């Protein structure tokens, strides 16, 4: 049984007496399946050649429901979205009521019921929080990560290789990766068995090949952060080994980019005037919300173009984190300098991965990556076909901001490049939930499962609070 103490749900909806009873909704006579199908028809693209991250939700429409929490969660997501998208507070509150009811119901359903439907329900909770409908926090999705990990561990990678488990797992891999890089700790999905066994019978798309590399990057940043300058002779060898792992992984990511041949629209979608960038002072919050907008008729931008830009935005961010991991670590920098000197004296070491990785080259490449993130930021932050809420946009913008604050575009340039930082910060402020809009997040930590034993298992590290 799950503990009753210390478990909270999302913020409470408005008290019943604060407004008149809800008017009849057009959803009211619909089934939960019809409500979810309406949401998907309004948000998911048609005719996309690339994987649509939220497409796994369609598999739930025709599924016989064995877990009572699942239809409640489906309706909570769809009705909550309709309320936010159409500016209908009563629908927003109705969705929140259903969400809280589903969270409570899952605690009763968790034992002895379909693990597939428990997993699907928990991932819907995550999507609800990614869209910022529940806790009112840009990081509310962390509430349910431990619950997803617990269910996946019970299933094992062999079971996850079957549909529709695989579609659901493919969606949450992104969540695990972002969480791991935020915490700078190895993601639970980074283990080799979780990168290989589920996909043993299916070919991976370029997107999932990239996710494999990014999940491995979570292990590398954790390893690098544990390396320190020491007089111990063994520490030098460990620093060199870690440095080489980072350099080799950067090369692997570069190779992925060459092979993927991601096609971007001609030039940055925003003209920021080279080194002179104007902050987006007039950004309309409603155009940058984390939930997906209704598909506009005759949309000028195709789904594939948006997804390509978002994938490259994320690729630049992961690479930038790896470069900063080297620059931020005195032991790795010292080892890089020593390795460069040794390579200059050894003519037989031609082709060593560190040979083309001087500190100056790292800084120059990091500048380019941060600038690319800035140039494509508003285009990638739009809520058209947004599958992961603002999670990825916040992650990328915070990465670029950390670079600009720590290193700047170029230490020798004029103050004008600070406008890149101003642009990212203004956009981040527009995308992220503001302090007066947020609930205290601590109350929602592990809302689904409470402090259950899975958090002490090595497969799933405890989720950091925000």
mmCIF file of N, CA and C in Angstrom, residues 240-301:
data_model
loop_
_atom_site.group_PDB
_atom_site.id
_atom_site.type_symbol
_atom_site.label_atom_id
_atom_site.label_comp_id
_atom_site.label_asym_id
_atom_site.label_seq_id
_atom_site.Cartn_x
_atom_site.Cartn_y
_atom_site.Cartn_z
ATOM 1 N N UNK A 240 42.355 12.543 -17.427
ATOM 2 C CA UNK A 240 42.618 12.385 -18.864
ATOM 3 C C UNK A 240 41.579 11.470 -19.500
ATOM 4 N N UNK A 241 41.226 10.389 -18.813
ATOM 5 C CA UNK A 241 40.226 9.462 -19.353
ATOM 6 C C UNK A 241 38.874 10.153 -19.521
ATOM 7 N N UNK A 242 38.477 10.932 -18.517
ATOM 8 C CA UNK A 242 37.200 11.645 -18.589
ATOM 9 C C UNK A 242 37.215 12.674 -19.708
ATOM 10 N N UNK A 243 38.323 13.405 -19.838
ATOM 11 C CA UNK A 243 38.451 14.397 -20.901
ATOM 12 C C UNK A 243 38.313 13.738 -22.269
ATOM 13 N N UNK A 244 38.988 12.623 -22.453
ATOM 14 C CA UNK A 244 38.910 11.922 -23.742
ATOM 15 C C UNK A 244 37.495 11.420 -24.018
ATOM 16 N N UNK A 245 36.803 10.967 -22.975
ATOM 17 C CA UNK A 245 35.414 10.541 -23.156
ATOM 18 C C UNK A 245 34.550 11.703 -23.636
ATOM 19 N N UNK A 246 34.746 12.874 -23.043
ATOM 20 C CA UNK A 246 33.971 14.044 -23.447
ATOM 21 C C UNK A 246 34.272 14.440 -24.890
ATOM 22 N N UNK A 247 35.552 14.462 -25.233
ATOM 23 C CA UNK A 247 35.941 14.850 -26.593
ATOM 24 C C UNK A 247 35.397 13.855 -27.613
ATOM 25 N N UNK A 248 35.503 12.577 -27.299
ATOM 26 C CA UNK A 248 34.990 11.552 -28.215
ATOM 27 C C UNK A 248 33.476 11.661 -28.367
ATOM 28 N N UNK A 249 32.806 12.022 -27.287
ATOM 29 C CA UNK A 249 31.343 12.133 -27.372
ATOM 30 C C UNK A 249 30.944 13.361 -28.183
ATOM 31 N N UNK A 250 31.697 14.431 -28.057
ATOM 32 C CA UNK A 250 31.447 15.608 -28.893
ATOM 33 C C UNK A 250 31.611 15.244 -30.363
ATOM 34 N N UNK A 251 32.642 14.468 -30.665
ATOM 35 C CA UNK A 251 32.849 14.022 -32.045
ATOM 36 C C UNK A 251 31.698 13.136 -32.515
ATOM 37 N N UNK A 252 31.183 12.292 -31.617
ATOM 38 C CA UNK A 252 30.053 11.427 -31.976
ATOM 39 C C UNK A 252 28.806 12.254 -32.290
ATOM 40 N N UNK A 253 28.586 13.312 -31.525
ATOM 41 C CA UNK A 253 27.454 14.198 -31.798
ATOM 42 C C UNK A 253 27.639 14.937 -33.119
ATOM 43 N N UNK A 254 28.861 15.377 -33.386
ATOM 44 C CA UNK A 254 29.139 16.036 -34.665
ATOM 45 C C UNK A 254 28.895 15.081 -35.836
ATOM 46 N N UNK A 255 29.281 13.821 -35.648
ATOM 47 C CA UNK A 255 29.055 12.818 -36.697
ATOM 48 C C UNK A 255 27.565 12.589 -36.903
ATOM 49 N N UNK A 256 26.816 12.585 -35.799
ATOM 50 C CA UNK A 256 25.361 12.433 -35.934
ATOM 51 C C UNK A 256 24.787 13.569 -36.776
ATOM 52 N N UNK A 257 25.242 14.802 -36.533
ATOM 53 C CA UNK A 257 24.731 15.943 -37.305
ATOM 54 C C UNK A 257 25.029 15.771 -38.789
ATOM 55 N N UNK A 258 26.244 15.312 -39.098
ATOM 56 C CA UNK A 258 26.614 15.111 -40.503
ATOM 57 C C UNK A 258 25.727 14.061 -41.161
ATOM 58 N N UNK A 259 25.461 12.974 -40.455
ATOM 59 C CA UNK A 259 24.679 11.881 -41.032
ATOM 60 C C UNK A 259 23.190 12.193 -41.070
ATOM 61 N N UNK A 260 22.709 12.941 -40.073
ATOM 62 C CA UNK A 260 21.273 13.241 -40.015
ATOM 63 C C UNK A 260 20.853 14.202 -41.112
ATOM 64 N N UNK A 261 21.742 15.136 -41.476
ATOM 65 C CA UNK A 261 21.459 16.118 -42.524
ATOM 66 C C UNK A 261 20.102 16.796 -42.287
ATOM 67 N N UNK A 262 19.955 17.347 -41.100
ATOM 68 C CA UNK A 262 18.713 18.033 -40.750
ATOM 69 C C UNK A 262 18.568 19.291 -41.599
ATOM 70 N N UNK A 263 17.450 19.421 -42.244
ATOM 71 C CA UNK A 263 17.205 20.569 -43.118
ATOM 72 C C UNK A 263 16.488 21.664 -42.345
ATOM 73 N N UNK A 264 17.130 22.823 -42.244
ATOM 74 C CA UNK A 264 16.532 23.983 -41.592
ATOM 75 C C UNK A 264 16.036 24.955 -42.649
ATOM 76 N N UNK A 265 15.098 25.809 -42.257
ATOM 77 C CA UNK A 265 14.633 26.839 -43.176
ATOM 78 C C UNK A 265 15.804 27.751 -43.526
ATOM 79 N N UNK A 266 15.705 28.452 -44.630
ATOM 80 C CA UNK A 266 16.818 29.261 -45.124
ATOM 81 C C UNK A 266 17.163 30.376 -44.151
ATOM 82 N N UNK A 267 18.261 30.206 -43.445
ATOM 83 C CA UNK A 267 18.707 31.227 -42.510
ATOM 84 C C UNK A 267 17.876 31.220 -41.244
ATOM 85 N N UNK A 268 18.348 31.915 -40.226
ATOM 86 C CA UNK A 268 17.597 31.995 -38.971
ATOM 87 C C UNK A 268 16.219 32.596 -39.211
ATOM 88 N N UNK A 269 15.199 32.096 -38.526
ATOM 89 C CA UNK A 269 13.861 32.650 -38.706
ATOM 90 C C UNK A 269 13.714 34.048 -38.142
ATOM 91 N N UNK A 270 14.708 34.507 -37.404
ATOM 92 C CA UNK A 270 14.680 35.862 -36.863
ATOM 93 C C UNK A 270 15.908 36.613 -37.355
ATOM 94 N N UNK A 271 15.744 37.841 -37.772
ATOM 95 C CA UNK A 271 16.870 38.669 -38.161
ATOM 96 C C UNK A 271 17.290 39.487 -36.958
ATOM 97 N N UNK A 272 18.410 39.111 -36.376
ATOM 98 C CA UNK A 272 18.848 39.776 -35.155
ATOM 99 C C UNK A 272 20.011 40.725 -35.401
ATOM 100 N N UNK A 273 20.322 40.972 -36.647
ATOM 101 C CA UNK A 273 21.295 42.006 -36.965
ATOM 102 C C UNK A 273 22.712 41.686 -36.558
ATOM 103 N N UNK A 274 23.161 40.470 -36.830
ATOM 104 C CA UNK A 274 24.543 40.116 -36.518
ATOM 105 C C UNK A 274 24.819 40.181 -35.039
ATOM 106 N N UNK A 275 25.652 41.136 -34.631
ATOM 107 C CA UNK A 275 26.011 41.242 -33.215
ATOM 108 C C UNK A 275 25.091 42.186 -32.459
ATOM 109 N N UNK A 276 24.117 42.769 -33.131
ATOM 110 C CA UNK A 276 23.195 43.688 -32.458
ATOM 111 C C UNK A 276 21.828 43.021 -32.390
ATOM 112 N N UNK A 277 21.420 42.680 -31.205
ATOM 113 C CA UNK A 277 20.170 41.964 -31.007
ATOM 114 C C UNK A 277 19.243 42.789 -30.138
ATOM 115 N N UNK A 278 18.030 42.962 -30.565
ATOM 116 C CA UNK A 278 17.051 43.692 -29.761
ATOM 117 C C UNK A 278 16.271 42.706 -28.906
ATOM 118 N N UNK A 279 16.203 42.943 -27.610
ATOM 119 C CA UNK A 279 15.421 42.045 -26.760
ATOM 120 C C UNK A 279 13.951 42.052 -27.176
ATOM 121 N N UNK A 280 13.266 40.915 -27.065
ATOM 122 C CA UNK A 280 11.855 40.858 -27.462
ATOM 123 C C UNK A 280 10.965 41.511 -26.418
ATOM 124 N N UNK A 281 11.024 42.847 -26.347
ATOM 125 C CA UNK A 281 10.292 43.568 -25.308
ATOM 126 C C UNK A 281 8.784 43.391 -25.440
ATOM 127 N N UNK A 282 8.303 43.203 -26.657
ATOM 128 C CA UNK A 282 6.858 43.147 -26.879
ATOM 129 C C UNK A 282 6.367 41.720 -27.099
ATOM 130 N N UNK A 283 7.048 40.747 -26.524
ATOM 131 C CA UNK A 283 6.644 39.359 -26.700
ATOM 132 C C UNK A 283 5.248 39.152 -26.121
ATOM 133 N N UNK A 284 4.384 38.550 -26.897
ATOM 134 C CA UNK A 284 3.025 38.245 -26.449
ATOM 135 C C UNK A 284 3.050 36.902 -25.738
ATOM 136 N N UNK A 285 2.796 36.898 -24.435
ATOM 137 C CA UNK A 285 2.853 35.664 -23.657
ATOM 138 C C UNK A 285 1.979 34.572 -24.255
ATOM 139 N N UNK A 286 0.809 34.968 -24.790
ATOM 140 C CA UNK A 286 -0.128 33.958 -25.270
ATOM 141 C C UNK A 286 0.424 33.183 -26.456
ATOM 142 N N UNK A 287 1.373 33.770 -27.177
ATOM 143 C CA UNK A 287 1.955 33.055 -28.314
ATOM 144 C C UNK A 287 3.107 32.166 -27.888
ATOM 145 N N UNK A 288 3.516 32.246 -26.638
ATOM 146 C CA UNK A 288 4.660 31.471 -26.165
ATOM 147 C C UNK A 288 4.283 30.519 -25.033
ATOM 148 N N UNK A 289 3.021 30.198 -24.894
ATOM 149 C CA UNK A 289 2.625 29.277 -23.852
ATOM 150 C C UNK A 289 3.118 27.875 -24.173
ATOM 151 N N UNK A 290 3.241 27.068 -23.145
ATOM 152 C CA UNK A 290 3.804 25.742 -23.331
ATOM 153 C C UNK A 290 2.867 24.736 -23.945
ATOM 154 N N UNK A 291 1.562 24.960 -23.840
ATOM 155 C CA UNK A 291 0.636 23.983 -24.405
ATOM 156 C C UNK A 291 0.488 24.216 -25.908
ATOM 157 N N UNK A 292 0.159 23.181 -26.665
ATOM 158 C CA UNK A 292 0.044 23.354 -28.121
ATOM 159 C C UNK A 292 -1.186 24.161 -28.490
ATOM 160 N N UNK A 293 -1.041 24.988 -29.501
ATOM 161 C CA UNK A 293 -2.177 25.762 -29.992
ATOM 162 C C UNK A 293 -3.005 24.903 -30.936
ATOM 163 N N UNK A 294 -4.208 25.380 -31.231
ATOM 164 C CA UNK A 294 -5.004 24.707 -32.248
ATOM 165 C C UNK A 294 -4.289 24.826 -33.588
ATOM 166 N N UNK A 295 -4.377 23.792 -34.377
ATOM 167 C CA UNK A 295 -3.712 23.815 -35.676
ATOM 168 C C UNK A 295 -4.388 24.867 -36.552
ATOM 169 N N UNK A 296 -3.657 25.905 -36.944
ATOM 170 C CA UNK A 296 -4.279 26.941 -37.780
ATOM 171 C C UNK A 296 -4.469 26.453 -39.206
ATOM 172 N N UNK A 297 -5.544 26.898 -39.817
ATOM 173 C CA UNK A 297 -5.771 26.536 -41.212
ATOM 174 C C UNK A 297 -4.755 27.260 -42.086
ATOM 175 N N UNK A 298 -4.157 26.519 -43.001
ATOM 176 C CA UNK A 298 -3.169 27.120 -43.877
ATOM 177 C C UNK A 298 -1.953 27.626 -43.141
ATOM 178 N N UNK A 299 -1.504 26.862 -42.121
ATOM 179 C CA UNK A 299 -0.334 27.278 -41.343
ATOM 180 C C UNK A 299 0.857 27.475 -42.268
ATOM 181 N N UNK A 300 1.561 28.627 -42.168
ATOM 182 C CA UNK A 300 2.666 28.905 -43.081
ATOM 183 C C UNK A 300 3.888 28.034 -42.823
ATOM 184 N N UNK A 301 3.979 27.438 -41.634
ATOM 185 C CA UNK A 301 5.142 26.628 -41.286
ATOM 186 C C UNK A 301 4.695 25.192 -41.090
#
